[in-house]
Every structure is written in structure tokens, then in C-alpha cells.
Backbone as ProteinMPNN parsed JSONL, in Angstrom:
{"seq_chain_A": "XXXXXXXXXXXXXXXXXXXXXXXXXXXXXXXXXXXXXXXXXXXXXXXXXXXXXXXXXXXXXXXXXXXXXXXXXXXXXXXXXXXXXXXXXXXXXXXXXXXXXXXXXXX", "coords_chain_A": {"N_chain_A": [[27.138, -5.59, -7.141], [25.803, -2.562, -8.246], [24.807, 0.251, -6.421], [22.412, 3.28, -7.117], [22.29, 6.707, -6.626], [20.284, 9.068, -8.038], [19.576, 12.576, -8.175], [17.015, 14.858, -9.281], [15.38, 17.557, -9.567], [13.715, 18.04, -11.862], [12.137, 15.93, -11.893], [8.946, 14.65, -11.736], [7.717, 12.453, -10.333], [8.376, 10.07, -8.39], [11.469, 7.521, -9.745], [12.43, 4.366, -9.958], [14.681, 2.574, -11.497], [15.978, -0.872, -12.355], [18.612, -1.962, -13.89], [19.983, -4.417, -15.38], [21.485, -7.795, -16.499], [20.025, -9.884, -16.622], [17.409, -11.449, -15.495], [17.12, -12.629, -12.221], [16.74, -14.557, -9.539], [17.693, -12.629, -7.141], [16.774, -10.782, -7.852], [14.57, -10.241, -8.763], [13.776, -10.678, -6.153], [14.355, -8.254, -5.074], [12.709, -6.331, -6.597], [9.973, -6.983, -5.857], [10.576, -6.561, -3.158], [10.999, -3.429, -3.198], [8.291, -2.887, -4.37], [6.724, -3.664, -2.438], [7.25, -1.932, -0.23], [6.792, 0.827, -1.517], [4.166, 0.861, -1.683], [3.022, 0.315, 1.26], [3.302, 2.485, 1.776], [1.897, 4.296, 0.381], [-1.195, 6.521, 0.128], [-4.446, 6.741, 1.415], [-7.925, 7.749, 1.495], [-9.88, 7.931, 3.851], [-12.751, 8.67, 6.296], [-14.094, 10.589, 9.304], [-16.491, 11.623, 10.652], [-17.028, 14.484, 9.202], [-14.697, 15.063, 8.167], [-11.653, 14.455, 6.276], [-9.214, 11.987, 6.883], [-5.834, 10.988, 5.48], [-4.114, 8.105, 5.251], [-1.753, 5.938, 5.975], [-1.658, 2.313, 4.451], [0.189, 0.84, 5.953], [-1.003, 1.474, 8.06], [-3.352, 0.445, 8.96], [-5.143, -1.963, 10.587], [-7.201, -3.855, 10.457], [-10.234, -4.299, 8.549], [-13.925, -3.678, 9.376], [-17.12, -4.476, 8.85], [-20.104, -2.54, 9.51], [-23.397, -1.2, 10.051], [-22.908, 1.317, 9.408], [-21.241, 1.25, 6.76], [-18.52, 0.389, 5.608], [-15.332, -0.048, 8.059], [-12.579, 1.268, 9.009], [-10.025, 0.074, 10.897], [-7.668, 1.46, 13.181], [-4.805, 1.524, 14.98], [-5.087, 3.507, 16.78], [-8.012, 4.444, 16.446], [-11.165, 4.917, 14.794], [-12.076, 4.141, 11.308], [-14.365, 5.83, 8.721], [-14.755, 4.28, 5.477], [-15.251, 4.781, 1.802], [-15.045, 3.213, 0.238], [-15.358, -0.546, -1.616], [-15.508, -3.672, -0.182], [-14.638, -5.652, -1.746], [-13.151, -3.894, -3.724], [-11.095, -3.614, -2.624], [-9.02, -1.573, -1.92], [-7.826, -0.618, -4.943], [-7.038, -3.419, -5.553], [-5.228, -3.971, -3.766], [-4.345, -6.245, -0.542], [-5.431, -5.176, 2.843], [-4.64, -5.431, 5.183], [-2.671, -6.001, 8.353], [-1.567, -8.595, 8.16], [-1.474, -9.24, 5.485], [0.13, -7.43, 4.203], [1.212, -7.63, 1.352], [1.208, -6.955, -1.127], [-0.388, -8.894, -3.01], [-2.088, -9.883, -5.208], [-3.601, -12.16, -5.231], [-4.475, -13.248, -2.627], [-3.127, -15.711, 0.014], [-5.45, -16.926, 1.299]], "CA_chain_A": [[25.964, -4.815, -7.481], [25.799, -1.086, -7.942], [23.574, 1.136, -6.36], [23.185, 5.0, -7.412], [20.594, 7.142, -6.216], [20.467, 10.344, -8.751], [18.537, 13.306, -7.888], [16.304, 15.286, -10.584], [14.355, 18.806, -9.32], [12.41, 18.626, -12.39], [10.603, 14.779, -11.703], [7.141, 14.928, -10.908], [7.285, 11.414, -9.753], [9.997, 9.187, -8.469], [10.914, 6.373, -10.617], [13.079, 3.338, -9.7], [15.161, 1.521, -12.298], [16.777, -1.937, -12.215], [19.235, -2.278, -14.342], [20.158, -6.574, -15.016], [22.104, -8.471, -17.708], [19.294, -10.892, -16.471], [16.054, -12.059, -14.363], [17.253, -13.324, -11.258], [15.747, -14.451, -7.978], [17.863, -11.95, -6.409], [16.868, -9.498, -8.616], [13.329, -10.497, -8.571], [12.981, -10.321, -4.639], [14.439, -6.705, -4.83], [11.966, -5.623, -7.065], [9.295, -7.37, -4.542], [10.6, -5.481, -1.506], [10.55, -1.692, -3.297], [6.827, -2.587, -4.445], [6.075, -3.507, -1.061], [7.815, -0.584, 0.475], [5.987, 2.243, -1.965], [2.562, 0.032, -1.553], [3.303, 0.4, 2.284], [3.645, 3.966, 2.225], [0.835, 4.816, -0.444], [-1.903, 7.017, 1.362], [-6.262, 6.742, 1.043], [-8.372, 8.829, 1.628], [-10.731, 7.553, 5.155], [-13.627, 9.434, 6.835], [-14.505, 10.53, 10.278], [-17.568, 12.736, 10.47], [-16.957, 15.14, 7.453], [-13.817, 15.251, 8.204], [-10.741, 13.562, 5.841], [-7.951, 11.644, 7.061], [-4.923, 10.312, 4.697], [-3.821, 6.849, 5.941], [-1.258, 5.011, 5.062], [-2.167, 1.462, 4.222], [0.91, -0.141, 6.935], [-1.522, 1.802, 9.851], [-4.704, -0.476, 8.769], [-5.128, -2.971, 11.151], [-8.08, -4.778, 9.963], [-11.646, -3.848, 8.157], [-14.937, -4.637, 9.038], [-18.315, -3.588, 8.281], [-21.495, -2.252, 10.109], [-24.736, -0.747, 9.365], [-22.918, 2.893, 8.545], [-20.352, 0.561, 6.017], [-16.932, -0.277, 6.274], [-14.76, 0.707, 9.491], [-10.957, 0.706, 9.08], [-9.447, 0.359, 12.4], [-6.245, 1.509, 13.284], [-4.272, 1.116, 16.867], [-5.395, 4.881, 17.927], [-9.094, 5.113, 15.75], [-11.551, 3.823, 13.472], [-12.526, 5.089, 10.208], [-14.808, 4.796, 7.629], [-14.02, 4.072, 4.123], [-16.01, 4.921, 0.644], [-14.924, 1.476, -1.191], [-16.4, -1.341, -1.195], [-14.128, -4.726, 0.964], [-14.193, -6.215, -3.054], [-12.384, -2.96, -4.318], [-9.698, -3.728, -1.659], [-7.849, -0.67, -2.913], [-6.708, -0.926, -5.669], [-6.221, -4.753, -5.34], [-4.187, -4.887, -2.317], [-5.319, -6.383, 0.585], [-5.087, -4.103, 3.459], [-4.907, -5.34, 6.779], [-1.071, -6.222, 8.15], [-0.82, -9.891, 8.116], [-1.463, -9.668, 4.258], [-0.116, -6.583, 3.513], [2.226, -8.045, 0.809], [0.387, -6.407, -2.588], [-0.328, -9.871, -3.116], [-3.51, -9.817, -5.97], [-4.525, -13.683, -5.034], [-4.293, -13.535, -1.157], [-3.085, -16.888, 0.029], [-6.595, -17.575, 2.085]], "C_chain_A": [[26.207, -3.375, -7.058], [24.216, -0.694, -7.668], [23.583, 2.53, -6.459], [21.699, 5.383, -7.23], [21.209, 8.804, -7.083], [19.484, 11.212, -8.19], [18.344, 14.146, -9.414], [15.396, 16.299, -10.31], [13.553, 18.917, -9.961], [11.576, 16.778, -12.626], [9.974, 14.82, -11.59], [6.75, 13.656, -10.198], [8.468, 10.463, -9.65], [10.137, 8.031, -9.138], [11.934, 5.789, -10.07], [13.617, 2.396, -10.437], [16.251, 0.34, -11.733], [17.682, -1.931, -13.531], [20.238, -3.463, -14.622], [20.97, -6.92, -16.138], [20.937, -9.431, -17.91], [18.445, -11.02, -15.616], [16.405, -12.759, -13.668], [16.546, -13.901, -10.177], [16.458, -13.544, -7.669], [17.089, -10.471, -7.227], [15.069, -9.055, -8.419], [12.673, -9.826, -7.084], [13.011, -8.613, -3.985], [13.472, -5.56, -5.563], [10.656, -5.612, -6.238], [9.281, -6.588, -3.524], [10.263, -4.035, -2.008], [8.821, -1.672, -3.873], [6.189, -2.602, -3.377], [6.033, -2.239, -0.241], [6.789, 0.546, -0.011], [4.891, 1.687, -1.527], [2.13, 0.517, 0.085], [2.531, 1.863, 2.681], [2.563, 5.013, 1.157], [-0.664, 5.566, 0.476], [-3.773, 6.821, 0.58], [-6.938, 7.08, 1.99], [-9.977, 8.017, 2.812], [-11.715, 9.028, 5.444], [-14.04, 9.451, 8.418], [-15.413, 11.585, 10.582], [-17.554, 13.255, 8.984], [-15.367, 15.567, 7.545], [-12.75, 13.785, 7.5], [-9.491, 13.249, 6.472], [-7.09, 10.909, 6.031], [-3.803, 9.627, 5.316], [-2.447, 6.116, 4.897], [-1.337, 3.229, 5.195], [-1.515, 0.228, 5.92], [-0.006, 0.54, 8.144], [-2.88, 1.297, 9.778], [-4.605, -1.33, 9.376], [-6.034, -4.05, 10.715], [-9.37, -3.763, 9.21], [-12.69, -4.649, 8.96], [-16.216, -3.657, 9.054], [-19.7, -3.606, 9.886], [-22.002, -1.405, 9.188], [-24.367, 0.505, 8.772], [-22.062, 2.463, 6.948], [-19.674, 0.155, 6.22], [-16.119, 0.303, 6.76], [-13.074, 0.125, 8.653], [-10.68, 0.87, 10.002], [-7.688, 0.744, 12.494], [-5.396, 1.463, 14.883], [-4.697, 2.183, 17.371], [-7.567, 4.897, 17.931], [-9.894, 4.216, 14.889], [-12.583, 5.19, 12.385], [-13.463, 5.174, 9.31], [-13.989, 5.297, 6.568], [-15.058, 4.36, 2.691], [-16.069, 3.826, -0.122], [-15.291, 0.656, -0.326], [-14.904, -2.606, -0.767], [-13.781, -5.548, -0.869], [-13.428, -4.943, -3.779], [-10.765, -3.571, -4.035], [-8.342, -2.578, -2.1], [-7.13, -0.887, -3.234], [-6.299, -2.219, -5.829], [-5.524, -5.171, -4.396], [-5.007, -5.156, -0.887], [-4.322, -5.824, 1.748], [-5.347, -4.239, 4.833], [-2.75, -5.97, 7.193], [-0.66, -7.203, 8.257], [-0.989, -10.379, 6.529], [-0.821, -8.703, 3.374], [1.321, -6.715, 2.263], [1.734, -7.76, -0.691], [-0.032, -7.399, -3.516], [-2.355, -9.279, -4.267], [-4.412, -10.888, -5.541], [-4.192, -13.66, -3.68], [-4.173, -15.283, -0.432], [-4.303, -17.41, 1.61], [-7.732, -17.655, 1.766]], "O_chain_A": [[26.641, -2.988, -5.973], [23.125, -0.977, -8.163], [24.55, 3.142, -6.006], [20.598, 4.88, -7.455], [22.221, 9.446, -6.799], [18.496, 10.672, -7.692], [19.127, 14.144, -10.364], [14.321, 16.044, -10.851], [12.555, 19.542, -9.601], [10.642, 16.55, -13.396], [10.036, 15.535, -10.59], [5.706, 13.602, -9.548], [9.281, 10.156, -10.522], [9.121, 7.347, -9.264], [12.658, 6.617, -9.515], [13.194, 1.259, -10.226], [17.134, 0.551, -10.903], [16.882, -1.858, -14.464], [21.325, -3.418, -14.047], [21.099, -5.941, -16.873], [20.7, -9.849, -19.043], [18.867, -10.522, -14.573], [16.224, -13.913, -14.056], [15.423, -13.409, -10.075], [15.62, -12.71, -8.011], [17.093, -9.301, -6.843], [14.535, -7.999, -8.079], [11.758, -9.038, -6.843], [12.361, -7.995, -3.142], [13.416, -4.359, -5.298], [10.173, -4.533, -5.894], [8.312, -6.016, -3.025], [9.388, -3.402, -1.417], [8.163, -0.633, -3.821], [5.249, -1.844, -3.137], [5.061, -1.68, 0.268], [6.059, 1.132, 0.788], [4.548, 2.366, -0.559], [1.029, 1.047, 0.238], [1.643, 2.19, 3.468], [2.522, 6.242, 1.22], [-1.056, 4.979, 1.484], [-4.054, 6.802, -0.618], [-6.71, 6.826, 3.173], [-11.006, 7.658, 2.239], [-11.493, 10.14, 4.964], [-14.335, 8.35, 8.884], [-14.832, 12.646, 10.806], [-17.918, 12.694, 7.95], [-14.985, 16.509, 6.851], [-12.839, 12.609, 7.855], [-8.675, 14.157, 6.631], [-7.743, 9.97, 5.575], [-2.807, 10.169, 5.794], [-2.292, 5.902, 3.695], [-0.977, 2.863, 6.314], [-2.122, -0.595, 6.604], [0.274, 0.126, 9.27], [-3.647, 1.765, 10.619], [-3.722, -2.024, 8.871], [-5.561, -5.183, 10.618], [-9.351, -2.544, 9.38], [-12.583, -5.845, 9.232], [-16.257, -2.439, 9.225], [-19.962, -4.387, 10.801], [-21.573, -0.967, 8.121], [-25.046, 0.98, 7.862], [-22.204, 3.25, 6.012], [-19.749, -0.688, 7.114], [-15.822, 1.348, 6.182], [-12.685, -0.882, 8.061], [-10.988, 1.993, 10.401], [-6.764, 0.234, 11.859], [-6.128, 1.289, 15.858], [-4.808, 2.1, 18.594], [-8.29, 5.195, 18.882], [-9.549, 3.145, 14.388], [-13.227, 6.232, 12.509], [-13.432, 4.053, 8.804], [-13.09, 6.135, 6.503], [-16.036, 3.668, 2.974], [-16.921, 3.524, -0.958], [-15.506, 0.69, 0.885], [-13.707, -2.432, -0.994], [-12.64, -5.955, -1.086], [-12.995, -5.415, -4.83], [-9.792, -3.839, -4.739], [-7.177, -2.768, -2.45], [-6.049, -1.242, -2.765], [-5.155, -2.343, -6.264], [-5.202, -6.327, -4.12], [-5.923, -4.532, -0.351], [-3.092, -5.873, 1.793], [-6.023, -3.496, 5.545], [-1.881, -6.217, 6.356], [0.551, -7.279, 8.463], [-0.754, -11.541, 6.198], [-0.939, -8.778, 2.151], [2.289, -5.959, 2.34], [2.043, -8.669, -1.461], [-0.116, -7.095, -4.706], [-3.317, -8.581, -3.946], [-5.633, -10.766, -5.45], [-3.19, -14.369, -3.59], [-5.188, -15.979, -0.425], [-3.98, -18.044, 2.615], [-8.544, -18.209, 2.507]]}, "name": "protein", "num_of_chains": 1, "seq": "XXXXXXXXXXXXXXXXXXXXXXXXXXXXXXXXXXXXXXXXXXXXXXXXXXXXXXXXXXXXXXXXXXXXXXXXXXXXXXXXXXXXXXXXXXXXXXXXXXXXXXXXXXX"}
């Protein structure tokens, strides 16, 4: 297996091709890990007073809600959030023992 990393000054967005003769499991699980990875590293947009913070999803420890809405906690802070716990941004669920971009969460 080749790997080639090209660069491109005029991208506006990085893109990631596989290139296969065929649909493998190996091929499969590598596509798996770089969705996880960008998913990981994707940032949303939290609240603390009137002030914005941009989170990335792997520093979510858990959600949960009170009377102001929904708190994201993180190991330093807690945040709120504008979406609702059925949004789950974007579909992924966002705490770190699920954070596998999994659409059907296995619980």
C-alpha cells in the first residue's frame, strides 16, 4: 500500500482520497479511523455568559441538562450549548465513550 500526501495552496478544504482495486475490510477500517479522526477534531460553537468558546468534540466529557438547558462539561469547565441532546450535533454522539460517529449508538 501506497501512501502520498500532496500539497495544494489553492484547496479551500482538505480532501482525502482512497484509491482501491476493491472494498476491503482493511480498506474499510481505514476509512473508519480518518472519519473518526476529522469528527474528533471538528469544533462547535458552546456558551459561557456571552461569551463563545470553540470546542472540539474529543474535550466533551458528557452532557446534561438543567433549568438554563444543556451543560457540556469538560475536565477544566462547563458550557452551555444552543442544540437540543436529539440534534446530537450533527448526528454524532458526543460524549467520549461513544465518540465513534456512530449514527445508531449501540445503547
Amino acid at each position: 500500500m501506497k501512501i502520498r500526501i500532496e500539497l495544494d495552496e489553492k484547496l479551500k478544504e482538505d480532501e482525502v482520497l482512497i484509491r482501491t482495486s476493491r472494498l476491503t475490510d482493511e480498506i474499510a477500517e481505514i476509512q473508519k479511523t480518518i472519519v473518526q479522526t476529522v469528527n474528533n477534531f471538528q469544533k462547535f460553537t458552546f456558551y459561557k455568559g456571552t461569551t463563545e468558546y470553540f470546542l472540539e468534540l474529543r474535550d466533551i466529557l458528557f452532557f446534561e441538562t438543567d433549568e438554563e438547558g444543556i451543560c457540556a462539561h469538560t475536565v477544566d469547565d462547563i458550557y452551555q450549548t444552543k442544540y437540543k441532546l436529539y440534534e446530537s450535533m450533527n448526528g454524532k454522539i458526543c460524549c467520549r465513550a461513544f465518540l465513534c460517529g456512530c449514527q445508531n449508538p449501540p445503547f
